[in-house]
Short mmCIF file of C-alpha atoms and ligand atoms in Angstrom, two decimals:
data_model
loop_
_atom_site.label_atom_id
_atom_site.label_comp_id
_atom_site.label_asym_id
_atom_site.label_seq_id
_atom_site.Cartn_x
_atom_site.Cartn_y
_atom_site.Cartn_z
CA VAL A 1 143.91 139.83 185.78
CA THR A 2 141.24 142.06 184.23
CA ALA A 3 138.54 139.98 185.88
CA VAL A 4 140.20 140.19 189.31
CA LEU A 5 140.81 143.94 188.99
CA ARG A 6 137.22 144.51 187.95
CA THR A 7 135.76 142.38 190.71
CA ASN A 8 137.93 144.29 193.20
CA GLY A 9 136.31 147.45 192.05
CA ILE A 10 139.30 148.86 190.17
CA ASP A 11 137.58 148.88 186.83
CA ASN A 12 139.96 150.13 184.18
CA SER A 13 138.18 148.42 181.31
CA PRO A 14 137.88 150.61 178.19
CA LEU A 15 134.22 149.58 178.17
CA GLN A 16 133.81 152.00 181.08
CA ILE A 17 134.06 154.85 178.54
CA PHE A 18 130.67 153.81 177.27
CA VAL A 19 129.28 152.81 180.64
CA LYS A 20 130.15 156.17 182.19
CA ALA A 21 129.05 158.17 179.15
CA LYS A 22 125.71 156.31 179.21
CA LYS A 23 125.19 157.10 182.88
CA LYS A 24 126.10 160.71 182.31
CA ILE A 25 123.83 161.28 179.37
CA ASN A 26 120.96 159.44 181.17
CA ASP A 27 121.45 161.73 184.20
CA ILE A 28 121.52 164.79 182.00
CA PHE A 29 118.32 163.77 180.23
CA GLY A 30 116.78 163.10 183.67
CA GLU A 31 117.56 166.72 184.53
CA ILE A 32 116.24 167.96 181.19
CA GLU A 33 113.01 166.04 181.87
CA ASP A 34 112.59 167.75 185.25
CA TYR A 35 113.36 171.08 183.66
CA VAL A 36 110.79 170.59 180.87
CA ASN A 37 108.12 169.42 183.38
CA ASP A 38 108.76 172.41 185.66
CA THR A 39 108.60 174.77 182.66
CA VAL A 40 105.31 173.32 181.48
CA GLU A 41 103.82 173.60 184.98
CA TYR A 42 105.02 177.19 185.29
CA MET A 43 103.69 178.12 181.87
CA HIS A 44 100.26 176.67 182.71
CA GLU A 45 100.20 178.82 185.83
CA ILE A 46 101.08 182.07 184.10
CA GLU A 47 98.99 181.27 181.00
CA LYS A 48 95.85 182.03 183.09
CA GLU A 49 97.05 185.45 184.16
CA ASP A 50 98.45 188.41 182.33
CA HIS A 51 98.65 186.74 178.89
CA ILE A 52 102.43 186.65 179.06
CA VAL A 53 102.65 183.37 177.07
CA SER A 54 100.73 182.36 173.98
CA ALA A 55 98.89 178.98 173.85
CA GLU A 56 101.10 178.17 170.88
CA LYS A 57 104.29 178.40 172.95
CA VAL A 58 102.77 176.31 175.72
CA LYS A 59 101.96 173.64 173.15
CA GLN A 60 105.51 173.72 171.74
CA ILE A 61 106.95 173.06 175.22
CA GLU A 62 104.35 170.41 175.97
CA GLU A 63 105.58 168.50 172.92
CA PHE A 64 109.07 168.35 174.48
CA VAL A 65 107.66 166.26 177.36
CA ASP A 66 106.98 163.33 175.08
CA LYS A 67 110.16 163.84 173.05
CA VAL A 68 112.38 163.82 176.12
CA HIS A 69 110.58 160.85 177.52
CA SER A 70 111.09 158.73 174.41
CA ILE A 71 114.77 159.78 174.16
CA ARG A 72 115.21 158.64 177.77
CA GLU A 73 113.68 155.28 176.92
CA VAL A 74 116.03 154.77 173.95
CA LEU A 75 119.04 155.86 176.02
CA SER A 76 118.29 153.47 178.84
CA ARG A 77 118.19 150.59 176.32
CA ASP A 78 121.34 151.64 174.44
CA HIS A 79 124.13 149.06 174.26
CA MET A 80 127.26 148.23 172.32
CA LYS A 81 126.75 145.65 169.60
CA VAL A 82 129.34 143.36 168.03
CA ALA A 83 128.47 140.98 165.17
CA PHE A 84 130.57 137.99 164.15
CA PHE A 85 130.74 136.70 160.59
CA GLY A 86 132.79 134.19 158.66
CA ARG A 87 132.62 130.82 156.94
CA THR A 88 130.97 127.79 158.57
CA SER A 89 133.15 126.13 161.21
CA ASN A 90 135.72 128.92 161.37
CA GLY A 91 134.94 129.28 165.06
CA LYS A 92 132.59 132.23 165.36
CA SER A 93 130.58 130.66 168.21
CA SER A 94 133.80 129.53 169.85
CA VAL A 95 135.25 133.08 169.82
CA ILE A 96 132.07 134.43 171.46
CA ASN A 97 132.16 131.70 174.09
CA ALA A 98 135.85 132.43 174.79
CA MET A 99 135.10 136.10 175.26
CA LEU A 100 132.12 135.32 177.50
CA ARG A 101 134.30 132.77 179.42
CA ASP A 102 131.60 130.09 179.24
CA LYS A 103 130.10 127.59 176.78
CA ILE A 104 126.99 129.62 176.10
CA LEU A 105 126.57 129.09 172.38
CA PRO A 106 126.55 125.63 170.72
CA SER A 107 129.69 124.99 168.69
CA GLY A 108 130.93 121.97 166.82
CA ILE A 109 132.11 120.54 163.56
CA GLY A 110 129.81 120.90 160.56
CA HIS A 111 127.14 123.52 160.13
CA THR A 112 126.11 124.30 163.72
CA THR A 113 124.67 127.77 164.04
CA ASN A 114 121.56 127.91 161.82
CA CYS A 115 120.01 131.23 162.74
CA PHE A 116 121.11 134.53 164.23
CA LEU A 117 121.78 134.30 167.93
CA GLN A 118 122.00 137.45 170.03
CA VAL A 119 123.48 137.11 173.51
CA GLU A 120 122.69 139.93 175.91
CA GLY A 121 122.84 140.49 179.63
CA SER A 122 119.74 140.14 181.75
CA THR A 123 119.01 140.89 185.40
CA SER A 124 117.13 137.61 185.72
CA GLU A 125 118.94 134.86 187.75
CA ASP A 126 118.44 132.16 185.14
CA PRO A 127 119.23 132.19 181.44
CA TYR A 128 116.37 132.11 178.96
CA LEU A 129 115.69 132.75 175.30
CA THR A 130 113.03 134.36 173.17
CA LYS A 131 112.26 133.75 169.53
CA GLU A 132 111.66 136.36 166.89
CA GLY A 133 108.28 138.05 167.15
CA SER A 134 107.48 136.60 170.59
CA ASN A 135 108.13 137.60 174.18
CA GLU A 136 107.62 134.08 175.52
CA ARG A 137 110.56 133.12 177.71
CA CYS A 138 111.96 129.64 177.16
CA ALA A 139 114.26 128.49 179.94
CA VAL A 140 117.69 127.23 178.99
CA GLU A 141 119.86 125.40 181.41
CA SER A 142 122.64 124.16 179.22
CA VAL A 143 124.18 124.59 175.81
CA GLY A 144 122.78 121.18 174.89
CA GLN A 145 119.34 122.36 175.63
CA LEU A 146 119.91 125.57 173.72
CA ALA A 147 121.13 123.67 170.68
CA HIS A 148 118.16 121.32 170.98
CA ALA A 149 115.71 124.21 171.32
CA LEU A 150 117.20 125.76 168.19
CA CYS A 151 117.29 122.52 166.20
CA LYS A 152 113.75 121.32 166.76
CA GLU A 153 112.38 124.63 165.49
CA LYS A 154 112.30 125.14 161.77
CA LEU A 155 113.99 128.50 161.97
CA SER A 156 114.86 130.58 158.94
CA GLU A 157 118.57 131.44 158.90
CA SER A 158 117.83 135.18 158.97
CA GLU A 159 115.71 134.84 162.08
CA MET A 160 116.95 136.07 165.41
CA VAL A 161 116.88 134.18 168.66
CA ARG A 162 117.76 136.27 171.71
CA VAL A 163 119.67 134.57 174.50
CA PHE A 164 119.37 136.38 177.79
CA TRP A 165 122.30 135.47 180.05
CA PRO A 166 122.57 136.61 183.70
CA LYS A 167 124.70 139.76 183.84
CA ASN A 168 126.36 138.66 187.08
CA ARG A 169 127.96 135.73 185.27
CA CYS A 170 129.83 137.90 182.76
CA LEU A 171 131.50 141.31 182.86
CA LEU A 172 131.11 142.06 179.17
CA LEU A 173 127.38 141.50 179.39
CA ARG A 174 127.20 143.53 182.57
CA ASP A 175 128.86 146.43 180.71
CA ASP A 176 126.14 146.38 178.02
CA VAL A 177 127.95 144.54 175.20
CA VAL A 178 125.59 142.53 173.02
CA PHE A 179 126.99 139.68 170.89
CA VAL A 180 125.52 138.55 167.61
CA ASP A 181 126.44 135.14 166.28
CA SER A 182 125.58 134.26 162.68
CA PRO A 183 125.41 131.18 160.43
CA GLY A 184 128.32 130.82 158.00
CA VAL A 185 128.28 133.43 155.21
CA ASP A 186 128.77 130.55 152.76
CA VAL A 187 125.43 128.92 153.56
CA THR A 188 123.09 131.70 152.45
CA PRO A 189 122.05 133.61 149.40
CA ASN A 190 120.41 136.22 151.64
CA LEU A 191 123.42 138.39 152.57
CA ASP A 192 121.55 141.63 151.81
CA GLU A 193 118.67 140.66 154.04
CA TRP A 194 121.14 139.78 156.83
CA ILE A 195 122.81 143.15 156.58
CA ASP A 196 119.55 145.08 156.63
CA LYS A 197 118.14 143.09 159.51
CA HIS A 198 121.12 142.59 161.77
CA CYS A 199 124.04 144.75 160.83
CA LEU A 200 123.01 148.34 160.42
CA ASP A 201 123.26 149.16 164.12
CA ALA A 202 126.37 147.10 164.90
CA ASP A 203 129.30 149.09 166.32
CA VAL A 204 131.93 146.49 165.51
CA PHE A 205 132.18 143.56 163.08
CA VAL A 206 134.46 140.64 163.66
CA LEU A 207 135.49 138.53 160.69
CA VAL A 208 136.42 135.13 162.05
CA ALA A 209 138.74 133.67 159.40
CA ASN A 210 140.41 130.34 159.30
CA ALA A 211 144.21 130.61 159.68
CA GLU A 212 144.55 127.17 158.12
CA SER A 213 143.21 128.43 154.79
CA THR A 214 142.91 131.96 153.41
CA LEU A 215 140.25 134.67 153.23
CA MET A 216 137.43 133.39 151.02
CA VAL A 217 135.53 135.30 148.27
CA THR A 218 132.24 134.78 150.11
CA GLU A 219 133.72 136.34 153.27
CA LYS A 220 135.18 139.28 151.34
CA ASN A 221 131.97 139.70 149.40
CA PHE A 222 129.93 140.01 152.58
CA PHE A 223 132.16 142.77 153.95
CA HIS A 224 132.12 144.59 150.63
CA LYS A 225 128.36 144.75 150.98
CA VAL A 226 128.59 145.85 154.61
CA SER A 227 131.01 148.70 153.82
CA LYS A 228 128.75 149.87 150.99
CA LYS A 229 125.81 150.27 153.41
CA LEU A 230 127.71 151.67 156.40
CA SER A 231 130.35 154.33 156.22
CA LYS A 232 133.70 153.02 157.49
CA PRO A 233 132.52 150.08 159.59
CA ASN A 234 134.91 148.97 162.35
CA ILE A 235 136.14 145.54 161.27
CA PHE A 236 138.47 143.20 163.18
CA ILE A 237 139.92 140.14 161.49
CA LEU A 238 140.65 137.12 163.71
CA ASN A 239 142.79 134.42 162.15
CA ASN A 240 141.38 131.64 164.28
CA ARG A 241 142.70 128.09 164.73
CA TRP A 242 146.24 129.48 164.97
CA ASP A 243 147.05 126.58 167.25
CA ALA A 244 147.26 124.52 164.08
CA SER A 245 150.46 126.44 163.28
CA ALA A 246 152.17 124.68 166.19
CA THR A 247 152.33 121.50 164.16
CA GLU A 248 154.32 123.20 161.43
CA PRO A 249 156.64 125.65 163.26
CA GLU A 250 159.00 126.00 160.31
CA PHE A 251 156.28 127.84 158.27
CA LEU A 252 154.85 129.85 161.13
CA ASP A 253 156.42 133.26 160.38
CA GLN A 254 155.96 132.92 156.67
CA VAL A 255 152.28 131.95 156.92
CA ARG A 256 151.63 134.67 159.46
CA ARG A 257 153.21 137.31 157.24
CA GLN A 258 151.17 136.09 154.24
CA HIS A 259 147.83 136.23 156.18
CA GLN A 260 148.76 139.61 157.68
CA GLU A 261 149.59 141.19 154.31
CA ARG A 262 146.42 139.90 152.73
CA ALA A 263 144.25 141.01 155.61
CA VAL A 264 145.80 144.50 155.64
CA ASP A 265 145.29 144.79 151.89
CA PHE A 266 141.67 143.71 152.29
CA LEU A 267 140.88 146.33 154.97
CA VAL A 268 142.99 149.16 153.54
CA LYS A 269 142.97 148.78 149.79
CA GLU A 270 139.86 146.76 149.01
CA LEU A 271 137.39 148.08 151.61
CA GLY A 272 139.09 151.38 152.41
CA VAL A 273 137.82 151.27 155.98
CA CYS A 274 141.08 152.13 157.75
CA SER A 275 144.72 153.15 157.30
CA SER A 276 147.53 150.55 157.26
CA LYS A 277 148.59 151.68 160.73
CA GLU A 278 145.06 151.20 162.07
CA ALA A 279 144.85 147.81 160.30
CA GLU A 280 147.84 146.56 162.34
CA GLU A 281 145.66 146.95 165.44
CA ARG A 282 142.73 145.11 163.82
CA ILE A 283 144.29 141.78 162.80
CA PHE A 284 145.02 139.00 165.30
CA PHE A 285 146.19 135.38 165.31
CA ILE A 286 144.39 133.43 167.97
CA SER A 287 142.91 130.13 169.03
CA ALA A 288 139.40 130.51 170.46
CA LYS A 289 139.23 126.86 171.44
CA GLU A 290 142.36 127.08 173.58
CA VAL A 291 141.31 130.32 175.28
CA LEU A 292 137.90 128.90 176.13
CA GLN A 293 139.45 125.67 177.46
CA ALA A 294 141.98 127.62 179.57
CA ARG A 295 139.31 129.98 180.95
CA MET A 296 136.91 127.18 181.81
CA ALA A 297 139.73 125.29 183.59
CA GLU A 298 140.75 128.51 185.43
CA GLN A 299 137.22 128.74 186.81
CA GLY A 300 137.31 125.07 187.79
CA GLN A 301 134.56 124.20 185.35
CA THR A 302 136.65 121.67 183.45
CA ALA A 303 139.89 119.83 184.03
CA SER A 304 142.87 121.53 182.46
CA THR A 305 144.09 120.14 179.15
CA PRO A 306 147.68 119.78 178.03
CA LEU A 307 148.90 122.99 176.41
CA THR A 308 150.09 123.12 172.83
CA GLU A 309 153.38 124.81 171.97
CA GLY A 310 153.00 128.60 171.77
CA PHE A 311 149.76 128.67 173.80
CA GLN A 312 150.90 131.54 176.01
CA THR A 313 151.64 133.81 173.06
CA ARG A 314 148.30 133.04 171.46
CA TYR A 315 146.53 133.63 174.77
CA PHE A 316 148.22 137.03 175.12
CA GLU A 317 147.30 137.88 171.58
CA PHE A 318 143.65 137.02 172.35
CA GLN A 319 143.75 139.33 175.39
CA ASP A 320 145.31 142.04 173.22
CA PHE A 321 142.44 141.63 170.79
CA GLU A 322 139.92 141.88 173.60
CA ARG A 323 141.45 145.13 174.85
CA LYS A 324 141.62 146.75 171.38
CA PHE A 325 138.08 145.53 170.72
CA GLU A 326 136.81 147.04 173.99
CA GLU A 327 138.49 150.37 173.18
CA CYS A 328 137.08 150.45 169.68
CA ILE A 329 133.52 149.43 170.50
CA SER A 330 133.07 151.78 173.44
CA LYS A 331 134.41 154.81 171.58
CA SER A 332 132.44 154.06 168.48
CA ALA A 333 129.21 153.37 170.41
CA VAL A 334 129.50 156.60 172.39
CA LYS A 335 129.74 158.48 169.12
CA THR A 336 127.00 156.73 167.15
CA LYS A 337 124.56 156.27 170.04
CA PHE A 338 124.96 159.50 171.97
CA GLU A 339 126.10 162.22 169.58
CA GLN A 340 122.68 162.84 168.06
CA HIS A 341 120.94 162.68 171.41
CA SER A 342 123.29 165.16 172.97
CA GLN A 343 122.61 167.57 170.04
CA ARG A 344 118.90 167.06 170.61
CA GLY A 345 119.32 167.70 174.36
CA LYS A 346 121.24 170.94 173.59
CA PHE A 347 118.49 172.04 171.19
CA ILE A 348 115.73 171.42 173.75
CA ALA A 349 117.66 173.24 176.49
CA ASN A 350 118.22 176.20 174.15
CA GLU A 351 114.56 176.34 173.15
CA LEU A 352 113.52 176.28 176.79
CA ARG A 353 115.94 179.08 177.61
CA ASP A 354 114.67 181.21 174.70
CA ILE A 355 111.06 180.73 175.76
CA LEU A 356 111.79 181.46 179.41
CA GLU A 357 113.78 184.50 178.39
CA SER A 358 110.91 185.81 176.25
CA ILE A 359 108.57 185.30 179.24
CA TYR A 360 110.96 187.26 181.42
CA ASN A 361 111.22 190.08 178.93
CA GLU A 362 107.50 190.24 178.48
CA ALA A 363 107.08 190.33 182.29
CA LEU A 364 109.61 193.19 182.48
CA ARG A 365 107.74 195.10 179.84
CA LEU A 366 104.43 194.70 181.68
CA ARG A 367 106.10 195.85 184.91
CA GLU A 368 107.46 198.99 183.28
CA GLU A 369 104.03 199.73 181.85
CA LYS A 370 102.41 199.41 185.29
CA LEU A 371 105.07 201.53 186.93
CA LYS A 372 104.50 204.20 184.33
CA GLN A 373 100.76 204.10 184.95
CA ARG A 374 101.36 204.37 188.67
CA LYS A 375 103.73 207.30 188.15
CA GLU A 376 101.10 209.18 186.19
CA LEU A 377 98.67 208.56 189.01
CA THR A 378 101.08 209.73 191.70
CA ASP A 379 101.86 212.84 189.69
CA LYS A 380 98.13 213.66 189.71
CA ILE A 381 97.90 213.02 193.43
CA ASN A 382 100.86 215.21 194.16
CA TYR A 383 99.38 218.04 192.15
CA THR A 384 96.10 217.78 194.06
CA GLU A 385 97.96 217.68 197.32
CA GLN A 386 99.89 220.79 196.43
CA GLN A 387 96.68 222.50 195.40
CA LEU A 388 95.17 221.50 198.68
CA VAL A 389 98.12 222.92 200.59
CA ILE A 390 97.90 226.19 198.70
CA ILE A 391 94.18 226.42 199.20
CA THR A 392 94.36 225.59 202.89
CA GLN A 393 97.13 228.14 203.42
CA GLU A 394 95.08 230.80 201.68
CA MET A 395 92.05 229.81 203.65
CA LYS A 396 94.05 230.04 206.90
CA LYS A 397 95.26 233.49 205.94
CA LYS A 398 91.79 234.65 205.06
CA ILE A 399 90.35 233.28 208.29
CA ARG A 400 93.14 234.87 210.29
CA ASN A 401 92.46 238.16 208.58
CA MET A 402 88.82 237.74 209.17
CA VAL A 403 89.37 236.94 212.82
CA GLU A 404 91.73 239.91 213.20
CA ASP A 405 89.23 242.11 211.45
CA VAL A 406 86.44 240.89 213.72
CA GLU A 407 88.56 241.31 216.79
CA GLN A 408 89.44 244.83 215.76
CA ARG A 409 85.86 245.65 215.08
CA VAL A 410 84.66 244.18 218.36
CA SER A 411 87.32 246.02 220.41
CA LYS A 412 86.48 249.18 218.48
CA ALA A 413 82.79 248.74 219.18
CA LEU A 414 83.54 248.08 222.86
CA THR A 415 85.59 251.27 223.29
CA GLU A 416 82.97 253.26 221.49
P1 GTP B 1 128.95 127.47 162.34
O1 GTP B 1 128.14 127.86 163.48
O2 GTP B 1 128.63 126.12 161.87
O3 GTP B 1 128.95 128.47 161.21
O4 GTP B 1 130.49 127.37 162.87
P2 GTP B 1 131.26 128.39 163.83
O5 GTP B 1 132.01 129.35 163.00
O6 GTP B 1 130.40 128.89 164.86
O7 GTP B 1 132.36 127.43 164.43
P3 GTP B 1 132.33 126.68 165.87
O8 GTP B 1 132.64 127.70 166.93
O9 GTP B 1 131.13 125.88 165.98
O10 GTP B 1 133.62 125.82 165.71
C1 GTP B 1 133.68 124.76 164.79
C2 GTP B 1 134.64 123.69 165.29
O11 GTP B 1 135.95 124.18 165.29
C3 GTP B 1 134.39 123.24 166.73
O12 GTP B 1 134.53 121.86 166.77
C4 GTP B 1 135.39 123.95 167.54
O13 GTP B 1 135.78 123.22 168.68
C5 GTP B 1 136.55 124.06 166.57
N1 GTP B 1 137.41 125.21 166.83
C6 GTP B 1 136.98 126.45 167.07
N2 GTP B 1 138.04 127.26 167.30
C7 GTP B 1 139.13 126.49 167.19
C8 GTP B 1 140.52 126.76 167.31
O14 GTP B 1 141.00 127.88 167.59
N3 GTP B 1 141.35 125.72 167.18
C9 GTP B 1 140.93 124.49 166.85
N4 GTP B 1 141.82 123.52 166.74
N5 GTP B 1 139.62 124.16 166.77
C10 GTP B 1 138.75 125.17 166.88
MG1 MG B 2 128.47 128.83 165.14
#
């Protein structure tokens, strides 16, 4: 249903919280970049005249150009990252394949995944992979090929192979979710190295446990280490292979309760990463194998297989997990990825405003000064004008007197 709704354009996936926030913050930083560039251009223009801005301030703003540019680059690459851990053969690769609705990662009995595998969306039409420390693209057509490519290399288990899968084949990859698959936690002494290399920027961790046994010390140990390095990591616990319970229905409720209690205790009491109420939303009983089979059959990729008793309930529980997971990862990623950048954006905008304001105030001060100078000048002119008026009036009077005097004298002389 989700897939149909999304392809019809009614996208109500919780992942959209992140997708929309990412678009918004990218747009805002686009505007900040324009704003910074305009300010720099403007400051260069006025720097030449009037000495309104100091060279120091111009330099300070110029530094913002590079800063904003690199923030924009980081933002455009930001994604949500989920990492899967658990013992060998618990079904980590199968869970990822079920979520991606395709057999992308090799899975099978025995120790299958022997290095870190990161699946991410790509705009390229065909899938390809790159190995650690190289940009060389190796084409992969099938899971068999991928497994082969991984086997023939002598890869160290901490190494990372990136699998680029076409975004248009999977909605989760389109929405910027990156999946990290790992080798079993029981096959390595290098847990600390794993955490430092691959876990520090993960938004969500999924512990894939085996519902047929119980949480193992190695699995617990790993998450103890993770929660020491990260404050309150988001951890989901999947009790996989729950289809096995169908063979023993009389113990189903009892076993479920036992696993549930232990998992809650582990998250709440041992790790202290969430409350008991939150823990209820973090623990699921599923069968990755069944979900993958059903989804592949739905898409007509494989023939449908006979369903085991209780399949529908397990399928719903898997969908419930996916929804809670999407909500959790998008909210957490918005916070961890964007909070700092939005603070930085605010800081830059404030700095720009302060500087522009100081330019404005300086310009006002200069204007006042010039007006004052002009006023003094006009006062002087006015005075001179008045003097002139007075002088001319006096002159006129004198001349008139003179003329009258002359006239009188002339007429007097004439009569005489
Ligand atoms: P490694 O990569 O070796 O660490 O194992 P993994 O945890 O990735 O397990 P993988 O997905 O390879 O699964 C191991 C085997 O278990 C495969 O044969 C799967 O088909 C099978 N399997 C996975 N999930 C389930 C499940 O829910 N039910 C059942 N019955 N089998 C499952
Ligand atoms: Mg695997």
